[in-house]
PDB file of N, CA and C in Angstrom:
ATOM      1  N   MET A   1     114.201 156.316 172.756  1.00 83.00           N
ATOM      2  CA  MET A   1     113.999 155.549 172.506  1.00 83.00           C
ATOM      3  C   MET A   1     114.272 154.590 170.647  1.00 83.00           C
ATOM      4  N   GLN A   2     115.105 155.380 170.404  1.00 89.00           N
ATOM      5  CA  GLN A   2     115.780 153.747 169.268  1.00 89.00           C
ATOM      6  C   GLN A   2     115.816 153.156 169.559  1.00 89.00           C
ATOM      7  N   ILE A   3     116.818 153.238 171.114  1.00 91.00           N
ATOM      8  CA  ILE A   3     117.532 151.964 171.481  1.00 91.00           C
ATOM      9  C   ILE A   3     116.092 150.787 171.756  1.00 91.00           C
ATOM     10  N   ILE A   4     115.412 151.000 172.189  1.00 95.00           N
ATOM     11  CA  ILE A   4     113.991 149.695 172.040  1.00 95.00           C
ATOM     12  C   ILE A   4     114.406 149.390 170.464  1.00 95.00           C
ATOM     13  N   LEU A   5     114.241 149.760 169.801  1.00 94.00           N
ATOM     14  CA  LEU A   5     114.123 149.654 168.253  1.00 94.00           C
ATOM     15  C   LEU A   5     114.470 148.810 167.987  1.00 94.00           C
ATOM     16  N   ALA A   6     116.388 148.597 168.024  1.00 94.00           N
ATOM     17  CA  ALA A   6     117.218 148.322 167.910  1.00 94.00           C
ATOM     18  C   ALA A   6     117.775 147.079 169.377  1.00 94.00           C
ATOM     19  N   LEU A   7     115.735 147.034 170.476  1.00 96.00           N
ATOM     20  CA  LEU A   7     116.440 145.301 170.857  1.00 96.00           C
ATOM     21  C   LEU A   7     115.342 144.727 170.460  1.00 96.00           C
ATOM     22  N   ILE A   8     114.552 145.847 169.574  1.00 97.00           N
ATOM     23  CA  ILE A   8     113.288 144.839 168.990  1.00 97.00           C
ATOM     24  C   ILE A   8     113.806 144.335 168.292  1.00 97.00           C
ATOM     25  N   PHE A   9     114.447 143.917 167.273  1.00 96.00           N
ATOM     26  CA  PHE A   9     115.262 143.519 166.282  1.00 96.00           C
ATOM     27  C   PHE A   9     116.932 142.858 166.600  1.00 96.00           C
ATOM     28  N   GLY A  10     117.169 142.912 168.017  1.00 97.00           N
ATOM     29  CA  GLY A  10     117.918 142.167 168.527  1.00 97.00           C
ATOM     30  C   GLY A  10     117.084 140.846 168.628  1.00 97.00           C
ATOM     31  N   ALA A  11     116.047 140.734 169.475  1.00 97.00           N
ATOM     32  CA  ALA A  11     115.592 139.955 169.556  1.00 97.00           C
ATOM     33  C   ALA A  11     114.647 139.239 168.646  1.00 97.00           C
ATOM     34  N   ALA A  12     114.294 139.951 167.610  1.00 97.00           N
ATOM     35  CA  ALA A  12     113.609 139.171 166.146  1.00 97.00           C
ATOM     36  C   ALA A  12     114.750 137.918 165.570  1.00 97.00           C
ATOM     37  N   ILE A  13     115.928 138.879 165.525  1.00 97.00           N
ATOM     38  CA  ILE A  13     117.054 137.993 164.636  1.00 97.00           C
ATOM     39  C   ILE A  13     117.135 136.643 166.117  1.00 97.00           C
ATOM     40  N   GLY A  14     116.845 136.412 167.472  1.00 96.00           N
ATOM     41  CA  GLY A  14     117.028 135.935 168.230  1.00 96.00           C
ATOM     42  C   GLY A  14     117.044 134.675 168.148  1.00 96.00           C
ATOM     43  N   LEU A  15     115.013 135.258 167.674  1.00 96.00           N
ATOM     44  CA  LEU A  15     113.717 134.441 167.035  1.00 96.00           C
ATOM     45  C   LEU A  15     114.041 133.591 165.716  1.00 96.00           C
ATOM     46  N   ALA A  16     114.926 133.864 164.998  1.00 96.00           N
ATOM     47  CA  ALA A  16     114.951 133.897 163.840  1.00 96.00           C
ATOM     48  C   ALA A  16     115.671 132.779 164.087  1.00 96.00           C
ATOM     49  N   ALA A  17     116.853 132.518 164.772  1.00 95.00           N
ATOM     50  CA  ALA A  17     118.461 131.936 165.270  1.00 95.00           C
ATOM     51  C   ALA A  17     117.627 131.018 166.209  1.00 95.00           C
ATOM     52  N   GLU A  18     117.193 130.683 166.405  1.00 95.00           N
ATOM     53  CA  GLU A  18     116.266 129.467 167.490  1.00 95.00           C
ATOM     54  C   GLU A  18     115.621 128.461 166.142  1.00 95.00           C
ATOM     55  N   PHE A  19     114.988 128.838 165.660  1.00 94.00           N
ATOM     56  CA  PHE A  19     114.122 128.103 165.073  1.00 94.00           C
ATOM     57  C   PHE A  19     115.520 127.902 163.902  1.00 94.00           C
ATOM     58  N   ALA A  20     116.674 128.375 163.402  1.00 94.00           N
ATOM     59  CA  ALA A  20     117.705 128.472 162.673  1.00 94.00           C
ATOM     60  C   ALA A  20     118.420 127.739 162.963  1.00 94.00           C
ATOM     61  N   VAL A  21     118.877 127.605 164.129  1.00 93.00           N
ATOM     62  CA  VAL A  21     120.008 126.426 164.738  1.00 93.00           C
ATOM     63  C   VAL A  21     119.323 124.972 165.172  1.00 93.00           C
ATOM     64  N   PRO A  22     119.844 124.151 165.241  1.00 91.00           N
ATOM     65  CA  PRO A  22     119.628 122.922 165.495  1.00 91.00           C
ATOM     66  C   PRO A  22     119.072 123.089 167.107  1.00 91.00           C
ATOM     67  N   GLY A  23     118.809 121.699 167.630  1.00 87.00           N
ATOM     68  CA  GLY A  23     119.092 121.538 169.147  1.00 87.00           C
ATOM     69  C   GLY A  23     117.943 121.911 170.190  1.00 87.00           C
ATOM     70  N   ARG A  24     117.041 122.642 169.079  1.00 87.00           N
ATOM     71  CA  ARG A  24     115.936 123.651 170.103  1.00 87.00           C
ATOM     72  C   ARG A  24     115.643 123.132 171.085  1.00 87.00           C
ATOM     73  N   GLU A  25     115.702 120.904 171.086  1.00 86.00           N
ATOM     74  CA  GLU A  25     114.836 121.016 172.589  1.00 86.00           C
ATOM     75  C   GLU A  25     116.786 120.650 173.665  1.00 86.00           C
ATOM     76  N   SER A  26     117.458 121.302 173.611  1.00 83.00           N
ATOM     77  CA  SER A  26     118.367 120.970 174.976  1.00 83.00           C
ATOM     78  C   SER A  26     118.773 122.635 175.309  1.00 83.00           C
ATOM     79  N   ARG A  27     117.538 123.344 174.933  1.00 85.00           N
ATOM     80  CA  ARG A  27     117.532 124.696 175.382  1.00 85.00           C
ATOM     81  C   ARG A  27     116.249 125.107 175.767  1.00 85.00           C
ATOM     82  N   GLY A  28     115.888 126.708 176.564  1.00 87.00           N
ATOM     83  CA  GLY A  28     115.026 127.292 176.258  1.00 87.00           C
ATOM     84  C   GLY A  28     114.602 127.569 175.389  1.00 87.00           C
ATOM     85  N   THR A  29     113.471 127.737 174.918  1.00 89.00           N
ATOM     86  CA  THR A  29     112.683 129.314 173.952  1.00 89.00           C
ATOM     87  C   THR A  29     112.910 130.327 174.216  1.00 89.00           C
ATOM     88  N   ALA A  30     113.700 131.305 175.345  1.00 94.00           N
ATOM     89  CA  ALA A  30     113.724 132.164 175.596  1.00 94.00           C
ATOM     90  C   ALA A  30     114.773 132.649 175.600  1.00 94.00           C
ATOM     91  N   LEU A  31     115.956 131.803 176.097  1.00 94.00           N
ATOM     92  CA  LEU A  31     117.257 132.037 175.007  1.00 94.00           C
ATOM     93  C   LEU A  31     117.847 133.087 174.622  1.00 94.00           C
ATOM     94  N   ALA A  32     117.050 132.515 172.766  1.00 96.00           N
ATOM     95  CA  ALA A  32     117.773 132.904 171.870  1.00 96.00           C
ATOM     96  C   ALA A  32     117.688 133.979 171.751  1.00 96.00           C
ATOM     97  N   PRO A  33     115.840 134.812 171.695  1.00 97.00           N
ATOM     98  CA  PRO A  33     115.854 136.144 172.025  1.00 97.00           C
ATOM     99  C   PRO A  33     116.376 137.028 172.861  1.00 97.00           C
ATOM    100  N   ALA A  34     117.167 136.007 174.094  1.00 97.00           N
ATOM    101  CA  ALA A  34     117.208 137.240 175.113  1.00 97.00           C
ATOM    102  C   ALA A  34     118.756 137.320 174.981  1.00 97.00           C
ATOM    103  N   LEU A  35     119.713 136.164 174.262  1.00 97.00           N
ATOM    104  CA  LEU A  35     120.703 136.375 173.823  1.00 97.00           C
ATOM    105  C   LEU A  35     120.381 137.417 172.615  1.00 97.00           C
ATOM    106  N   GLY A  36     119.989 137.278 171.038  1.00 97.00           N
ATOM    107  CA  GLY A  36     120.339 138.283 170.538  1.00 97.00           C
ATOM    108  C   GLY A  36     119.503 139.508 171.045  1.00 97.00           C
ATOM    109  N   THR A  37     118.519 139.951 172.059  1.00 98.00           N
ATOM    110  CA  THR A  37     118.765 141.624 173.566  1.00 98.00           C
ATOM    111  C   THR A  37     119.790 141.702 173.402  1.00 98.00           C
ATOM    112  N   VAL A  38     120.628 140.998 174.349  1.00 98.00           N
ATOM    113  CA  VAL A  38     121.135 141.189 174.635  1.00 98.00           C
ATOM    114  C   VAL A  38     122.497 141.715 173.769  1.00 98.00           C
ATOM    115  N   VAL A  39     123.072 141.013 173.162  1.00 98.00           N
ATOM    116  CA  VAL A  39     123.699 141.275 172.224  1.00 98.00           C
ATOM    117  C   VAL A  39     123.830 142.826 171.252  1.00 98.00           C
ATOM    118  N   ALA A  40     122.396 143.001 171.151  1.00 97.00           N
ATOM    119  CA  ALA A  40     121.862 144.499 170.731  1.00 97.00           C
ATOM    120  C   ALA A  40     122.066 145.023 171.380  1.00 97.00           C
ATOM    121  N   ALA A  41     122.083 144.916 172.395  1.00 97.00           N
ATOM    122  CA  ALA A  41     122.023 146.586 173.579  1.00 97.00           C
ATOM    123  C   ALA A  41     123.372 146.592 173.783  1.00 97.00           C
ATOM    124  N   ALA A  42     124.427 145.691 173.666  1.00 97.00           N
ATOM    125  CA  ALA A  42     125.541 145.597 173.785  1.00 97.00           C
ATOM    126  C   ALA A  42     126.105 146.508 172.954  1.00 97.00           C
ATOM    127  N   THR A  43     125.974 145.615 172.220  1.00 97.00           N
ATOM    128  CA  THR A  43     125.914 146.961 170.504  1.00 97.00           C
ATOM    129  C   THR A  43     125.701 148.479 170.386  1.00 97.00           C
ATOM    130  N   TRP A  44     124.891 148.216 171.063  1.00 96.00           N
ATOM    131  CA  TRP A  44     124.554 150.004 170.456  1.00 96.00           C
ATOM    132  C   TRP A  44     124.711 150.865 171.782  1.00 96.00           C
ATOM    133  N   LEU A  45     125.376 150.259 173.180  1.00 96.00           N
ATOM    134  CA  LEU A  45     126.098 150.774 173.947  1.00 96.00           C
ATOM    135  C   LEU A  45     127.570 151.355 173.070  1.00 96.00           C
ATOM    136  N   ILE A  46     128.074 150.032 172.671  1.00 96.00           N
ATOM    137  CA  ILE A  46     129.289 150.431 172.133  1.00 96.00           C
ATOM    138  C   ILE A  46     129.428 151.702 170.880  1.00 96.00           C
ATOM    139  N   ALA A  47     128.224 151.353 170.498  1.00 96.00           N
ATOM    140  CA  ALA A  47     128.579 151.998 168.848  1.00 96.00           C
ATOM    141  C   ALA A  47     128.190 153.829 169.685  1.00 96.00           C
ATOM    142  N   THR A  48     127.497 153.440 170.522  1.00 95.00           N
ATOM    143  CA  THR A  48     127.270 155.344 170.774  1.00 95.00           C
ATOM    144  C   THR A  48     128.631 155.675 172.028  1.00 95.00           C
ATOM    145  N   TRP A  49     129.023 155.218 172.105  1.00 96.00           N
ATOM    146  CA  TRP A  49     129.823 156.112 173.540  1.00 96.00           C
ATOM    147  C   TRP A  49     131.473 156.452 171.450  1.00 96.00           C
ATOM    148  N   THR A  50     131.531 155.046 170.834  1.00 96.00           N
ATOM    149  CA  THR A  50     132.199 155.401 169.756  1.00 96.00           C
ATOM    150  C   THR A  50     132.129 157.262 168.817  1.00 96.00           C
ATOM    151  N   GLY A  51     130.458 157.356 169.447  1.00 94.00           N
ATOM    152  CA  GLY A  51     130.987 158.474 168.388  1.00 94.00           C
ATOM    153  C   GLY A  51     129.732 158.681 167.717  1.00 94.00           C
ATOM    154  N   LEU A  52     129.010 157.039 167.315  1.00 94.00           N
ATOM    155  CA  LEU A  52     127.895 157.165 166.469  1.00 94.00           C
ATOM    156  C   LEU A  52     126.390 157.574 167.368  1.00 94.00           C
ATOM    157  N   THR A  53     126.000 158.083 165.716  1.00 93.00           N
ATOM    158  CA  THR A  53     124.150 158.680 166.789  1.00 93.00           C
ATOM    159  C   THR A  53     123.355 158.146 165.539  1.00 93.00           C
ATOM    160  N   VAL A  54     122.421 158.006 166.400  1.00 91.00           N
ATOM    161  CA  VAL A  54     120.924 157.598 165.898  1.00 91.00           C
ATOM    162  C   VAL A  54     120.472 158.213 164.241  1.00 91.00           C
ATOM    163  N   THR A  55     121.113 159.110 163.632  1.00 92.00           N
ATOM    164  CA  THR A  55     120.770 159.603 162.381  1.00 92.00           C
ATOM    165  C   THR A  55     122.084 159.425 161.541  1.00 92.00           C
ATOM    166  N   ASP A  56     123.017 158.323 162.111  1.00 93.00           N
ATOM    167  CA  ASP A  56     124.173 158.054 161.367  1.00 93.00           C
ATOM    168  C   ASP A  56     123.916 156.624 161.358  1.00 93.00           C
ATOM    169  N   PRO A  57     123.229 156.332 159.869  1.00 94.00           N
ATOM    170  CA  PRO A  57     123.292 154.427 159.596  1.00 94.00           C
ATOM    171  C   PRO A  57     124.256 154.046 159.494  1.00 94.00           C
ATOM    172  N   LEU A  58     125.234 153.665 159.599  1.00 95.00           N
ATOM    173  CA  LEU A  58     126.050 152.895 160.374  1.00 95.00           C
ATOM    174  C   LEU A  58     125.203 151.881 161.807  1.00 95.00           C
ATOM    175  N   ILE A  59     125.228 153.098 162.583  1.00 95.00           N
ATOM    176  CA  ILE A  59     125.065 152.532 164.218  1.00 95.00           C
ATOM    177  C   ILE A  59     123.963 151.439 163.839  1.00 95.00           C
ATOM    178  N   TRP A  60     122.859 151.475 163.001  1.00 94.00           N
ATOM    179  CA  TRP A  60     122.077 150.328 162.445  1.00 94.00           C
ATOM    180  C   TRP A  60     122.068 150.069 161.620  1.00 94.00           C
ATOM    181  N   ILE A  61     123.285 149.554 161.167  1.00 96.00           N
ATOM    182  CA  ILE A  61     123.369 148.799 160.060  1.00 96.00           C
ATOM    183  C   ILE A  61     124.377 147.773 161.775  1.00 96.00           C
ATOM    184  N   VAL A  62     125.217 147.932 162.145  1.00 96.00           N
ATOM    185  CA  VAL A  62     126.377 146.944 163.178  1.00 96.00           C
ATOM    186  C   VAL A  62     125.427 146.834 164.451  1.00 96.00           C
ATOM    187  N   THR A  63     124.326 147.380 164.514  1.00 95.00           N
ATOM    188  CA  THR A  63     123.419 146.394 165.301  1.00 95.00           C
ATOM    189  C   THR A  63     122.696 145.496 165.357  1.00 95.00           C
ATOM    190  N   VAL A  64     122.383 145.602 163.716  1.00 95.00           N
ATOM    191  CA  VAL A  64     121.639 144.494 163.189  1.00 95.00           C
ATOM    192  C   VAL A  64     122.663 143.402 162.935  1.00 95.00           C
ATOM    193  N   ALA A  65     124.011 143.370 162.354  1.00 97.00           N
ATOM    194  CA  ALA A  65     124.646 142.653 161.971  1.00 97.00           C
ATOM    195  C   ALA A  65     125.520 142.139 163.334  1.00 97.00           C
ATOM    196  N   VAL A  66     125.618 142.926 164.074  1.00 97.00           N
ATOM    197  CA  VAL A  66     126.094 141.690 165.581  1.00 97.00           C
ATOM    198  C   VAL A  66     125.454 141.012 165.811  1.00 97.00           C
ATOM    199  N   PRO A  67     124.752 140.951 166.022  1.00 97.00           N
ATOM    200  CA  PRO A  67     123.366 139.811 166.233  1.00 97.00           C
ATOM    201  C   PRO A  67     123.265 138.477 165.453  1.00 97.00           C
ATOM    202  N   VAL A  68     123.520 139.460 163.977  1.00 96.00           N
ATOM    203  CA  VAL A  68     123.008 137.846 163.582  1.00 96.00           C
ATOM    204  C   VAL A  68     124.499 137.241 163.677  1.00 96.00           C
ATOM    205  N   VAL A  69     125.477 137.651 163.233  1.00 97.00           N
ATOM    206  CA  VAL A  69     127.176 136.439 163.399  1.00 97.00           C
ATOM    207  C   VAL A  69     127.218 136.568 164.768  1.00 97.00           C
ATOM    208  N   VAL A  70     126.625 136.997 165.967  1.00 97.00           N
ATOM    209  CA  VAL A  70     127.150 136.221 167.626  1.00 97.00           C
ATOM    210  C   VAL A  70     125.688 135.331 167.250  1.00 97.00           C
ATOM    211  N   VAL A  71     124.779 135.592 167.630  1.00 97.00           N
ATOM    212  CA  VAL A  71     123.799 134.579 167.946  1.00 97.00           C
ATOM    213  C   VAL A  71     123.879 133.570 167.979  1.00 97.00           C
ATOM    214  N   ALA A  72     123.749 133.110 166.724  1.00 95.00           N
ATOM    215  CA  ALA A  72     123.608 131.651 166.076  1.00 95.00           C
ATOM    216  C   ALA A  72     124.971 131.006 166.075  1.00 95.00           C
ATOM    217  N   PRO A  73     126.384 131.372 166.243  1.00 96.00           N
ATOM    218  CA  PRO A  73     127.167 130.668 166.580  1.00 96.00           C
ATOM    219  C   PRO A  73     127.825 129.677 167.721  1.00 96.00           C
ATOM    220  N   ALA A  74     126.519 131.084 169.166  1.00 96.00           N
ATOM    221  CA  ALA A  74     127.127 130.937 170.260  1.00 96.00           C
ATOM    222  C   ALA A  74     125.387 130.019 170.569  1.00 96.00           C
ATOM    223  N   LEU A  75     124.712 129.895 170.354  1.00 96.00           N
ATOM    224  CA  LEU A  75     123.690 128.912 170.387  1.00 96.00           C
ATOM    225  C   LEU A  75     123.821 127.295 170.086  1.00 96.00           C
ATOM    226  N   MET A  76     125.125 126.984 168.656  1.00 95.00           N
ATOM    227  CA  MET A  76     125.605 125.505 168.453  1.00 95.00           C
ATOM    228  C   MET A  76     126.780 125.719 169.167  1.00 95.00           C
ATOM    229  N   VAL A  77     128.047 126.637 170.782  1.00 95.00           N
ATOM    230  CA  VAL A  77     128.755 126.290 171.068  1.00 95.00           C
ATOM    231  C   VAL A  77     127.831 125.877 172.430  1.00 95.00           C
ATOM    232  N   LEU A  78     126.529 126.555 173.459  1.00 93.00           N
ATOM    233  CA  LEU A  78     125.737 126.498 173.994  1.00 93.00           C
ATOM    234  C   LEU A  78     125.467 124.843 173.431  1.00 93.00           C
ATOM    235  N   ARG A  79     125.425 124.409 172.600  1.00 94.00           N
ATOM    236  CA  ARG A  79     124.365 123.281 172.533  1.00 94.00           C
ATOM    237  C   ARG A  79     125.249 122.268 172.611  1.00 94.00           C
ATOM    238  N   ARG A  80     126.370 122.076 172.018  1.00 94.00           N
ATOM    239  CA  ARG A  80     128.143 121.475 172.381  1.00 94.00           C
ATOM    240  C   ARG A  80     128.060 121.515 174.191  1.00 94.00           C
ATOM    241  N   VAL A  81     128.407 122.460 174.549  1.00 94.00           N
ATOM    242  CA  VAL A  81     128.450 122.588 176.136  1.00 94.00           C
ATOM    243  C   VAL A  81     127.126 121.449 176.688  1.00 94.00           C
ATOM    244  N   ARG A  82     126.015 122.108 176.183  1.00 93.00           N
ATOM    245  CA  ARG A  82     125.242 121.144 177.487  1.00 93.00           C
ATOM    246  C   ARG A  82     125.049 120.065 177.220  1.00 93.00           C
ATOM    247  N   ALA A  83     124.820 119.138 175.291  1.00 92.00           N
ATOM    248  CA  ALA A  83     125.699 117.596 175.433  1.00 92.00           C
ATOM    249  C   ALA A  83     126.577 117.483 175.730  1.00 92.00           C
ATOM    250  N   ALA A  84     127.832 117.554 175.967  1.00 94.00           N
ATOM    251  CA  ALA A  84     129.445 117.070 177.254  1.00 94.00           C
ATOM    252  C   ALA A  84     128.426 117.119 178.363  1.00 94.00           C
ATOM    253  N   HIS A  85     128.132 118.270 178.490  1.00 95.00           N
ATOM    254  CA  HIS A  85     127.492 118.010 180.406  1.00 95.00           C
ATOM    255  C   HIS A  85     127.259 117.276 180.164  1.00 95.00           C
ATOM    256  N   ASP A  86     125.739 117.116 179.578  1.00 93.00           N
ATOM    257  CA  ASP A  86     124.912 115.392 180.055  1.00 93.00           C
ATOM    258  C   ASP A  86     125.467 114.875 180.288  1.00 93.00           C
ATOM    259  N   ALA A  87     126.334 114.303 178.844  1.00 93.00           N
ATOM    260  CA  ALA A  87     126.602 112.799 178.421  1.00 93.00           C
ATOM    261  C   ALA A  87     127.947 112.823 180.269  1.00 93.00           C
ATOM    262  N   SER A  88     128.150 113.608 180.534  1.00 95.00           N
ATOM    263  CA  SER A  88     128.974 113.646 181.379  1.00 95.00           C
ATOM    264  C   SER A  88     128.891 112.939 183.001  1.00 95.00           C
ATOM    265  N   GLU A  89     126.624 114.366 182.618  1.00 95.00           N
ATOM    266  CA  GLU A  89     126.229 113.721 184.011  1.00 95.00           C
ATOM    267  C   GLU A  89     125.502 112.347 183.976  1.00 95.00           C
ATOM    268  N   ARG A  90     125.281 111.704 182.900  1.00 95.00           N
ATOM    269  CA  ARG A  90     124.925 110.405 182.613  1.00 95.00           C
ATOM    270  C   ARG A  90     126.208 109.600 182.787  1.00 95.00           C
ATOM    271  N   GLN A  91     126.870 109.803 182.576  1.00 95.00           N
ATOM    272  CA  GLN A  91     127.860 108.862 182.880  1.00 95.00           C
ATOM    273  C   GLN A  91     128.508 108.321 184.977  1.00 95.00           C
ATOM    274  N   ARG A  92     128.155 110.233 185.416  1.00 95.00           N
ATOM    275  CA  ARG A  92     128.824 109.896 186.971  1.00 95.00           C
ATOM    276  C   ARG A  92     127.583 109.170 187.681  1.00 95.00           C
ATOM    277  N   LEU A  93     126.116 109.517 186.927  1.00 95.00           N
ATOM    278  CA  LEU A  93     125.109 108.772 188.017  1.00 95.00           C
ATOM    279  C   LEU A  93     124.927 107.029 187.367  1.00 95.00           C
ATOM    280  N   ARG A  94     126.028 107.301 186.223  1.00 93.00           N
ATOM    281  CA  ARG A  94     125.252 105.837 185.800  1.00 93.00           C
ATOM    282  C   ARG A  94     124.086 105.142 184.714  1.00 93.00           C
ATOM    283  N   ILE A  95     123.671 106.027 184.417  1.00 92.00           N
ATOM    284  CA  ILE A  95     122.205 106.176 183.676  1.00 92.00           C
ATOM    285  C   ILE A  95     122.288 105.926 182.011  1.00 92.00           C
ATOM    286  N   GLY A  96     121.962 104.635 181.158  1.00 73.00           N
ATOM    287  CA  GLY A  96     121.351 105.606 180.023  1.00 73.00           C
ATOM    288  C   GLY A  96     123.456 105.067 179.475  1.00 73.00           C
TER     289      GLY A  96
END
């Protein structure tokens, strides 16, 4: 059941990153919370594989810290990739 709490933390971090990182108009609203949830789930999985338990505070610190470090830069990269793709499509279609 504690993994659900970790997933909620990941979604909340993603939601915060959605509003903190510029370029919201170029991505879907659910992308950042979903990305935060997936990163938190993967972090939790890896942490449990390494032997951390729910009583160990390190699993909670890592599960919250990794999405904070990963989600915002990932959104910035996705924004740049989307802008480059859109520009090449506009050029290919000869519009604007």
